[in-house]
Each structure stands twice: as C-alpha cells, then as structure tokens.
XYZ file of C-alpha atoms in Angstrom:
486
model
C 91.602 24.710 83.897
C 91.961 23.413 80.358
C 92.133 19.608 80.216
C 94.028 18.988 76.967
C 95.142 15.626 75.686
C 98.640 15.094 74.418
C 97.400 15.082 70.827
C 95.490 18.361 71.273
C 98.533 20.005 72.831
C 100.742 18.925 69.922
C 98.146 20.297 67.486
C 98.112 23.705 69.198
C 101.890 23.973 69.259
C 102.184 22.997 65.575
C 99.499 25.437 64.392
C 100.164 28.389 66.700
C 103.938 28.088 67.080
C 104.652 31.360 65.266
C 102.100 33.248 67.313
C 103.545 31.759 70.501
C 107.079 32.836 69.580
C 105.913 36.352 68.724
C 104.053 36.619 72.022
C 107.076 35.471 74.060
C 109.325 37.853 72.134
C 106.928 40.766 72.666
C 106.664 40.090 76.398
C 110.465 39.817 76.699
C 111.046 43.086 74.835
C 108.408 44.865 76.916
C 109.985 43.591 80.138
C 113.471 44.581 78.990
C 112.379 48.072 77.942
C 110.563 48.604 81.238
C 113.695 47.565 83.157
C 115.853 49.932 81.104
C 113.415 52.759 81.633
C 113.301 52.163 85.352
C 117.095 52.109 85.453
C 117.481 55.218 83.364
C 119.095 58.428 84.545
C 116.230 59.130 86.928
C 116.194 55.744 88.609
C 117.878 55.312 91.978
C 118.701 51.670 92.652
C 118.056 50.081 96.003
C 115.587 48.001 97.962
C 112.599 49.438 99.814
C 111.207 46.191 101.196
C 107.891 46.088 103.021
C 106.011 49.297 103.903
C 107.251 50.886 107.138
C 109.624 48.010 107.938
C 111.787 48.232 104.823
C 115.397 47.570 105.820
C 115.018 48.892 109.369
C 116.109 45.631 110.974
C 119.204 45.451 108.747
C 120.054 49.018 109.766
C 119.589 48.215 113.459
C 121.662 45.055 113.037
C 124.527 47.140 111.625
C 124.129 49.641 114.480
C 124.423 46.735 116.908
C 127.627 45.426 115.308
C 131.282 46.304 115.894
C 131.470 47.679 112.344
C 129.044 50.493 113.196
C 125.835 51.710 111.572
C 127.710 53.054 108.527
C 128.394 49.460 107.508
C 124.740 49.386 106.397
C 125.509 52.236 103.967
C 128.844 50.779 102.891
C 127.314 47.417 101.952
C 124.533 48.926 99.874
C 126.932 51.183 98.054
C 128.886 48.062 97.058
C 125.672 46.415 95.857
C 124.018 49.334 94.053
C 126.711 51.956 93.382
C 127.258 55.392 94.890
C 123.595 56.412 94.685
C 121.031 54.183 96.319
C 117.758 54.317 98.211
C 116.388 52.339 101.131
C 113.531 52.439 103.633
C 114.322 52.944 107.329
C 111.755 53.455 110.075
C 109.027 53.795 107.461
C 110.762 56.552 105.467
C 112.467 56.339 102.072
C 116.089 57.498 102.291
C 118.363 58.427 99.376
C 122.063 58.685 100.217
C 123.714 61.530 98.303
C 127.440 60.850 97.739
C 128.748 63.931 95.892
C 129.788 67.547 96.378
C 127.350 68.585 93.652
C 124.479 66.905 95.470
C 125.613 68.396 98.784
C 125.674 71.874 97.243
C 122.171 71.459 95.798
C 120.746 70.477 99.179
C 122.714 72.802 101.469
C 122.058 75.888 99.311
C 118.338 75.124 99.178
C 117.813 74.417 102.863
C 114.328 75.541 103.948
C 113.315 76.327 100.339
C 113.331 72.792 98.930
C 114.645 70.781 101.880
C 114.173 70.681 105.625
C 115.970 68.935 108.445
C 115.131 65.256 108.494
C 115.627 63.030 111.512
C 114.116 59.713 112.430
C 111.275 60.061 114.926
C 113.270 58.724 117.859
C 115.911 61.417 117.389
C 113.360 64.235 117.283
C 111.534 62.822 120.315
C 114.794 62.676 122.261
C 115.932 66.284 121.794
C 112.460 67.888 121.666
C 110.368 69.646 119.051
C 111.703 73.100 120.025
C 115.298 72.012 119.419
C 117.225 73.862 116.744
C 117.447 70.488 115.009
C 113.673 70.194 114.586
C 112.001 73.615 114.364
C 110.637 75.099 111.071
C 112.384 77.812 109.092
C 111.129 80.988 110.782
C 111.668 79.642 114.285
C 115.079 78.296 113.264
C 116.336 81.693 112.127
C 115.238 83.380 115.372
C 116.502 80.635 117.707
C 119.835 80.317 115.915
C 120.380 84.096 116.025
C 119.700 84.211 119.762
C 121.890 81.175 120.499
C 124.825 82.198 118.311
C 126.608 84.927 120.277
C 127.870 82.752 123.175
C 129.440 80.428 120.597
C 131.223 83.057 118.499
C 135.014 83.127 118.565
C 135.019 86.477 120.390
C 132.845 85.023 123.153
C 135.019 81.947 123.721
C 137.874 83.704 125.578
C 136.500 82.802 129.016
C 135.831 79.219 127.949
C 139.428 78.812 126.682
C 140.941 79.687 130.061
C 138.406 77.661 132.072
C 138.726 74.541 129.935
C 142.531 74.772 129.769
C 142.784 74.935 133.577
C 140.361 72.021 134.016
C 142.187 69.929 131.413
C 145.678 70.605 132.798
C 144.637 69.556 136.297
C 142.950 66.338 135.189
C 145.782 65.244 132.901
C 148.249 65.854 135.730
C 146.175 63.678 138.082
C 146.083 60.855 135.525
C 149.820 61.074 134.881
C 150.611 60.967 138.595
C 148.333 57.937 139.093
C 150.359 56.017 136.513
C 147.216 54.202 135.401
C 145.981 53.579 131.880
C 142.765 55.433 131.087
C 140.204 55.519 128.276
C 140.568 58.664 126.168
C 136.899 58.415 125.214
C 135.699 58.227 128.826
C 138.048 61.037 129.819
C 136.921 63.210 126.896
C 133.237 62.481 127.466
C 133.481 63.524 131.095
C 135.585 66.651 130.651
C 133.653 67.991 127.649
C 130.401 67.326 129.497
C 131.616 69.110 132.623
C 132.913 72.040 130.569
C 129.640 72.389 128.649
C 127.507 72.264 131.812
C 129.762 74.857 133.431
C 129.535 77.202 130.457
C 125.794 76.720 129.897
C 124.466 76.525 133.480
C 127.418 76.969 135.914
C 126.950 73.445 137.259
C 130.136 72.194 138.950
C 128.897 69.838 141.702
C 130.171 66.389 140.733
C 127.202 64.336 141.970
C 124.744 66.537 140.049
C 126.940 66.459 136.955
C 127.082 62.664 137.000
C 123.290 62.360 137.323
C 122.725 64.776 134.442
C 125.373 62.957 132.403
C 123.686 59.602 133.042
C 120.350 60.952 131.802
C 121.952 62.666 128.786
C 123.616 59.372 127.847
C 120.229 57.629 127.970
C 118.742 60.339 125.728
C 121.640 60.009 123.282
C 121.272 56.215 123.215
C 117.574 56.594 122.342
C 118.270 58.721 119.276
C 118.528 55.675 116.996
C 115.936 53.289 118.355
C 112.455 52.006 117.565
C 110.126 54.755 118.879
C 107.779 52.606 120.957
C 107.334 53.165 124.700
C 108.027 49.650 125.964
C 109.627 49.467 129.441
C 113.235 48.351 129.301
C 113.931 49.570 125.759
C 116.465 52.269 124.885
C 113.692 54.535 123.617
C 111.704 54.170 126.852
C 114.746 54.847 129.036
C 115.721 57.830 126.881
C 112.301 59.497 126.990
C 112.082 58.947 130.755
C 115.556 60.501 131.145
C 114.546 63.446 128.960
C 111.554 64.144 131.228
C 113.816 64.150 134.305
C 116.247 66.551 132.632
C 113.487 68.935 131.560
C 112.086 68.941 135.103
C 115.554 69.837 136.408
C 116.004 72.620 133.856
C 112.547 74.002 134.666
C 113.347 74.080 138.399
C 116.659 75.849 137.730
C 114.945 78.480 135.551
C 112.370 79.054 138.307
C 115.072 79.520 140.967
C 116.880 82.069 138.845
C 113.736 84.022 138.083
C 112.918 84.066 141.802
C 116.385 85.431 142.594
C 117.425 82.320 144.515
C 120.538 81.960 142.358
C 122.322 83.995 139.713
C 125.328 83.186 137.526
C 127.123 84.629 134.538
C 126.495 81.918 131.982
C 124.544 80.985 128.861
C 121.278 80.290 130.684
C 121.383 83.624 132.507
C 121.968 85.452 129.219
C 118.819 83.819 127.830
C 116.724 84.679 130.918
C 117.976 88.277 130.826
C 115.877 88.625 127.670
C 112.589 88.099 129.529
C 111.508 91.771 129.123
C 112.323 91.730 125.377
C 109.726 91.434 122.579
C 108.675 87.883 121.618
C 110.930 87.748 118.564
C 113.970 88.729 120.667
C 113.779 85.990 123.292
C 113.298 82.252 123.707
C 110.371 80.561 125.390
C 111.125 78.243 128.312
C 110.518 75.206 126.084
C 112.949 76.560 123.503
C 115.573 77.215 126.184
C 115.224 73.740 127.718
C 115.161 71.746 124.459
C 118.209 73.617 123.197
C 120.102 73.246 126.461
C 119.672 69.500 126.065
C 120.629 69.628 122.377
C 123.774 71.678 123.044
C 124.925 69.413 125.874
C 124.493 66.186 123.893
C 125.848 67.557 120.614
C 128.732 69.323 122.319
C 129.763 66.298 124.338
C 129.339 63.239 122.153
C 130.767 64.502 118.863
C 133.689 66.485 120.292
C 134.685 63.717 122.710
C 134.662 61.152 119.908
C 136.825 63.414 117.731
C 139.300 63.884 120.594
C 139.573 60.101 120.936
C 140.178 59.648 117.179
C 142.853 62.375 117.166
C 144.870 60.388 119.742
C 144.547 57.195 117.705
C 145.542 58.864 114.414
C 148.508 60.692 115.947
C 149.688 57.493 117.622
C 149.716 55.797 114.214
C 151.437 58.746 112.496
C 154.488 59.733 114.527
C 155.708 62.293 111.962
C 152.487 64.301 112.254
C 152.578 63.882 116.045
C 156.110 65.249 116.284
C 155.382 68.206 113.997
C 152.333 69.063 116.105
C 154.361 68.750 119.309
C 156.998 71.163 117.997
C 154.357 73.772 117.216
C 152.726 73.415 120.628
C 156.068 73.578 122.473
C 156.903 76.818 120.664
C 153.683 78.305 122.065
C 154.494 77.019 125.572
C 157.999 78.549 125.483
C 156.479 81.988 124.887
C 154.347 81.797 128.034
C 155.286 81.978 131.716
C 155.254 78.739 133.725
C 151.757 77.657 134.686
C 150.047 80.292 132.529
C 146.754 79.306 130.947
C 146.187 79.439 127.251
C 144.474 82.471 125.775
C 142.353 82.656 122.646
C 145.297 84.360 120.903
C 147.429 81.248 121.541
C 144.765 79.007 120.046
C 144.597 81.183 116.945
C 148.339 80.591 116.383
C 147.968 76.794 116.179
C 148.038 76.597 112.375
C 149.290 73.016 112.094
C 147.115 72.038 115.043
C 144.070 73.235 113.114
C 145.095 71.049 110.170
C 145.342 68.063 112.530
C 141.843 68.865 113.793
C 140.502 69.098 110.242
C 142.113 65.843 109.159
C 140.781 64.111 112.264
C 137.271 65.343 111.469
C 137.600 64.295 107.817
C 138.613 60.747 108.692
C 136.538 60.114 111.819
C 133.238 61.476 110.478
C 131.630 61.821 113.883
C 128.612 63.070 111.908
C 128.277 60.353 109.288
C 125.640 62.064 107.148
C 123.342 65.094 107.207
C 119.644 64.231 106.911
C 117.165 66.382 105.004
C 113.576 65.914 103.729
C 112.506 66.976 100.240
C 109.678 69.519 100.502
C 108.799 69.150 96.821
C 109.469 66.814 93.911
C 112.911 67.723 92.591
C 115.934 66.456 90.686
C 119.470 66.088 92.034
C 122.161 65.292 89.464
C 119.507 63.822 87.153
C 117.956 61.605 89.828
C 114.284 62.155 90.592
C 113.503 62.785 94.264
C 109.905 62.602 95.428
C 108.334 64.953 97.949
C 108.691 63.512 101.452
C 111.767 61.413 100.676
C 114.741 61.792 102.984
C 117.941 62.858 101.214
C 121.015 62.192 103.338
C 124.203 64.072 102.450
C 126.810 61.354 102.903
C 129.741 63.234 104.442
C 131.652 59.992 104.969
C 131.534 59.082 101.275
C 132.542 62.609 100.266
C 135.425 62.754 102.757
C 136.840 59.461 101.464
C 136.359 60.179 97.757
C 139.755 59.588 96.055
C 138.816 62.155 93.402
C 138.702 64.779 96.156
C 141.422 63.534 98.512
C 144.576 61.748 97.385
C 145.095 58.569 99.443
C 141.971 59.284 101.522
C 142.705 56.440 103.978
C 146.015 58.093 104.936
C 146.100 60.545 107.850
C 147.782 63.603 106.329
C 147.090 67.000 107.956
C 149.258 68.726 105.352
C 146.613 68.092 102.706
C 144.904 71.137 104.223
C 147.808 73.328 103.102
C 145.719 73.649 99.950
C 142.227 75.058 99.586
C 139.611 72.325 99.411
C 136.962 72.093 96.725
C 133.636 73.603 97.861
C 131.469 71.112 99.772
C 134.283 68.556 99.939
C 134.922 69.199 103.667
C 131.650 69.261 105.580
C 132.149 67.903 109.134
C 129.933 70.707 110.453
C 127.502 70.813 107.558
C 127.155 73.982 105.497
C 124.807 76.860 104.793
C 122.023 78.063 107.067
C 122.288 74.999 109.311
C 126.059 74.945 109.826
C 126.797 73.521 113.288
C 126.321 76.217 115.920
C 129.124 74.818 118.093
C 131.706 74.593 115.310
C 134.106 77.115 116.846
C 133.797 75.632 120.325
C 134.487 72.129 119.011
C 137.653 73.285 117.222
C 138.866 75.260 120.234
C 138.215 72.335 122.590
C 140.176 69.940 120.380
C 143.064 72.394 119.955
C 143.417 72.940 123.708
C 143.323 69.181 124.285
C 145.980 68.531 121.629
C 148.129 71.345 123.001
C 148.187 70.025 126.567
C 148.596 66.409 125.466
C 151.461 66.881 122.999
C 153.323 69.671 124.808
C 153.217 67.924 128.169
C 153.255 64.193 127.463
C 154.051 61.229 125.323
C 151.663 58.313 125.351
C 151.214 54.708 124.347
C 147.929 53.204 123.192
C 147.281 50.112 125.315
C 144.615 48.482 123.120
C 144.796 48.599 119.317
C 141.445 46.849 118.728
C 139.731 48.695 115.795
C 136.228 47.437 116.681
C 133.562 50.120 117.018
C 131.204 50.611 119.917
C 127.757 49.080 119.417
C 124.387 50.853 119.500
C 125.629 54.356 118.788
C 125.078 56.763 115.892
C 128.576 58.212 116.363
C 131.601 56.065 115.427
C 133.670 55.387 118.556
C 136.217 52.694 119.390
C 134.738 50.045 121.662
C 137.991 50.107 123.664
C 137.717 53.862 124.163
C 141.388 54.120 123.081
C 143.107 53.472 126.449
C 146.467 55.204 126.874
C 149.242 55.589 129.458
C 150.936 58.980 129.870
C 154.614 59.757 130.323
C 155.737 63.334 131.187
C 157.523 64.778 128.200
C 160.585 65.938 130.124
C 161.079 62.352 131.404
C 160.272 60.680 128.120
C 162.526 62.634 125.726
C-alpha cells in the first residue's frame, strides 16, 4: 500500500487533477455504454443468481403460497417488463409473453425447439411419455395414440360419462350436503379415464391408483433428490407401484386371463404389427400414466373454475341453462346425451373456451432452444428454456377487451392466431383436447339443466404446492333441483 503524507496527497491532486477527471469520466462513459449495450434490443432483463440455484427457492416459495406458482412470474414481469429471464432448477428460463413469440416457437417445434420440462416432471411421467420423447418417436407415438381421442371415437365415452355423472349428481343432491366441486371433478374424471383406458371400475383399486397418481402429480414440481419423506421421493415410489400394476395387467391380457374393449386392448392388439406400427410396453405404460394425470388434473380444475365463474356471472349462467334445457326438451326422459347433442352446445363451447382462457390450467408451455436463435429481436442461447406464457397472452388487453371479465360472447368473433392456446398449438397440440371439451360440456349440461347451486366458500386463495391453479377451498357448493328452485 502507498503510505502518502497529507502534503504528498495534496501535491498529487493539484498536479494530476485533470488526468484524474479524465480517467473518471472515461470509466463512467465506458460503464454507461456497456450497460446500454447489454440492455439493447437483444438483452433480456432478469436475474440468474447463483449457478444451479438461481431463483429456485423463490419459485418454490411461490408454489407453496396461496397465490400460486404464477405469482413468481407475475412479480418478475412487474420488475423487469413483459420479457424476462430467470434460473430455475439449474436452467435458464425466458418467459415469452406474445402471440408473435408463441408462433415462432410453436411453428418451429422439433426444428429449433423441443419440449422442455424440469427434471422432476420428466422423472414423474417417464422418458417414454409423449411429453418427453424425441421428434421421431413423438410422431409415431402420437399417431398411434390419437385415434381413441378423436371426436368420432368419443361417442361411447359421451354416453358412459353422462350416465356416471347423472347418477353421482343425483346422489349428492339427495344427500343435501355441500360438496367440493374440485374433489368431485377429480374423482369422476379419474374414474372415467381409468374406465376408458383400462376398464377399471372397482372402487378400491381406483382409489389406490388415484392415490399413487396424486403423489406422482405432486412430485412434478419438486427438487429431484431421493430423500425419504419428500414429495419427489413419494412420487417416484408411487410411479414404480403404478408401473408394476400396469405391467401385471398387460401380462394378464396377453395370457388371455382378461380381455376388454378399451384403449389398452387396442394398443396390445398391435403386437403382431411392425415395430413402427405399435408401442413398446414402456411406451404404453408411461403414456397410460401421462394420459391419466393430464386428463384428470387439468380437466377437473377447469370444471371447478367453470362453476366459480358462472356463479359470479348469472347472465352467462342463465343463457347457458336455456341452451341446455332446449337440448333436454328434445330428448326422452332419462335418455343419455349423444355426441350429436354435445355438438349442438354452441354457447356451452364458448363458456368452456372462456373458462380455459381465464383459468389457465396450463400456465405456460415449456420448450428448449436447440440452437442459438432470435425471437422478436431477443437473443436466445442454445439450451435455454423458452416458456410460452399462455397466461400473459390470455390476459393481454390488446388481445381481449376487459380480460379480467368473464365473457363467453367474446368468442362470437374469430380470435387472432396464437391468442387462444389452452391446449398449445402445432405438432404438440394436446392429445386430449377433444375429450377435455366434451367432458366439460357434459358436466355443464347436467349441472345447469338439472340444478341451481350456491357456492358455500368464496375464498379466492389457491391451493399450495401444485403446478395447476386450483382454489384451496375446492369451490364447495350445495345443489337445488331446478324444478324446485325456479
């Protein structure tokens, strides 16, 4: 260290003052220019934090709050603007908030982008799941899985689900007890999916499978370390039990011990086919698990939100009820719905769409950049995760007038491309899209044409520790038969 006296210091300042000022000015200008350059058109603001850790704990804290995990995104958008980046579970994530960005990513799926999930999510559903496989496998698996989920193939499901739903709503109405719409929807969608996929109807077996599927779903956003007692540990253990059960069922069917007309049997009937025309056992089992979890959790949550939104918007509720009653009047007493009836629910479909727009049961769609690229002038590095923020798009006031208002009639008009993406878009559009819509329409038909209801808990708090936004109360309601409540 220099040991200067006061006199020497004064001498230096007096003789080198100009040089000192120039140096400070030069450093300031350099710093300013570097900041401007970094914040130019290619700079995405945000905070990456420490390697691997990043903002993971902040994200998990939001997930564990009653505001939900999207509060993490909402806060950073307030801090940094619509575009921002962060680091979660060791990966850099860029949240893409626009239709233009969504189009760029969706139309270049597999070419420049691939599906991107956090490790815990991929571990939970399996590496042969449609959510995780590479391009060539994805095309083959999706093609082989698609037919049972086409509109033409859903006729049997419509009648089965309508009968199941009618009976269970009647039981609840006769009990006179308040019930959670979320719990009811979770159970009935789960039972309907297991019936369609594997012909499982025994209640004790259904409840055990449901318990394990819930553990797997809970593990999908967790720290992927196998420590006993953690959500990840419980979820992976539950996954192993489910796979063992699926493997035993496949073995029984191949040995002729049981045979059913269902999704699983249609997959096993392809055993003699060439390799590219059938699924391996691992592909069947991972996708059975994926279809059950995806089909239950998202659809059940949307059903719950539809009840809440209709309760808060009596004009939309009454218009929907009138449409559904007109369908009922054209059918004989006790007759089940047919697919043709569902196709006539034009206003009902708008209610479903508006529910999906506002509830955002899929908050964003994750992808990974396969190469360095540019989206709307922002530089994206290879390996970064780019998350199409459906929630931000669906609440953009430039796309939807009064986006916070529940207004099914907004779908009287054609929407701008990539402005309505509850099921994604392009090559990876949700396989169960038609089934989800049909399930919601049947539910809304039976609820509004047969009953009035009151919501018994208006608490808006969200359920903790879930990647799907759901009311912590479950939206409890009490039913009144329509003919007694008019």
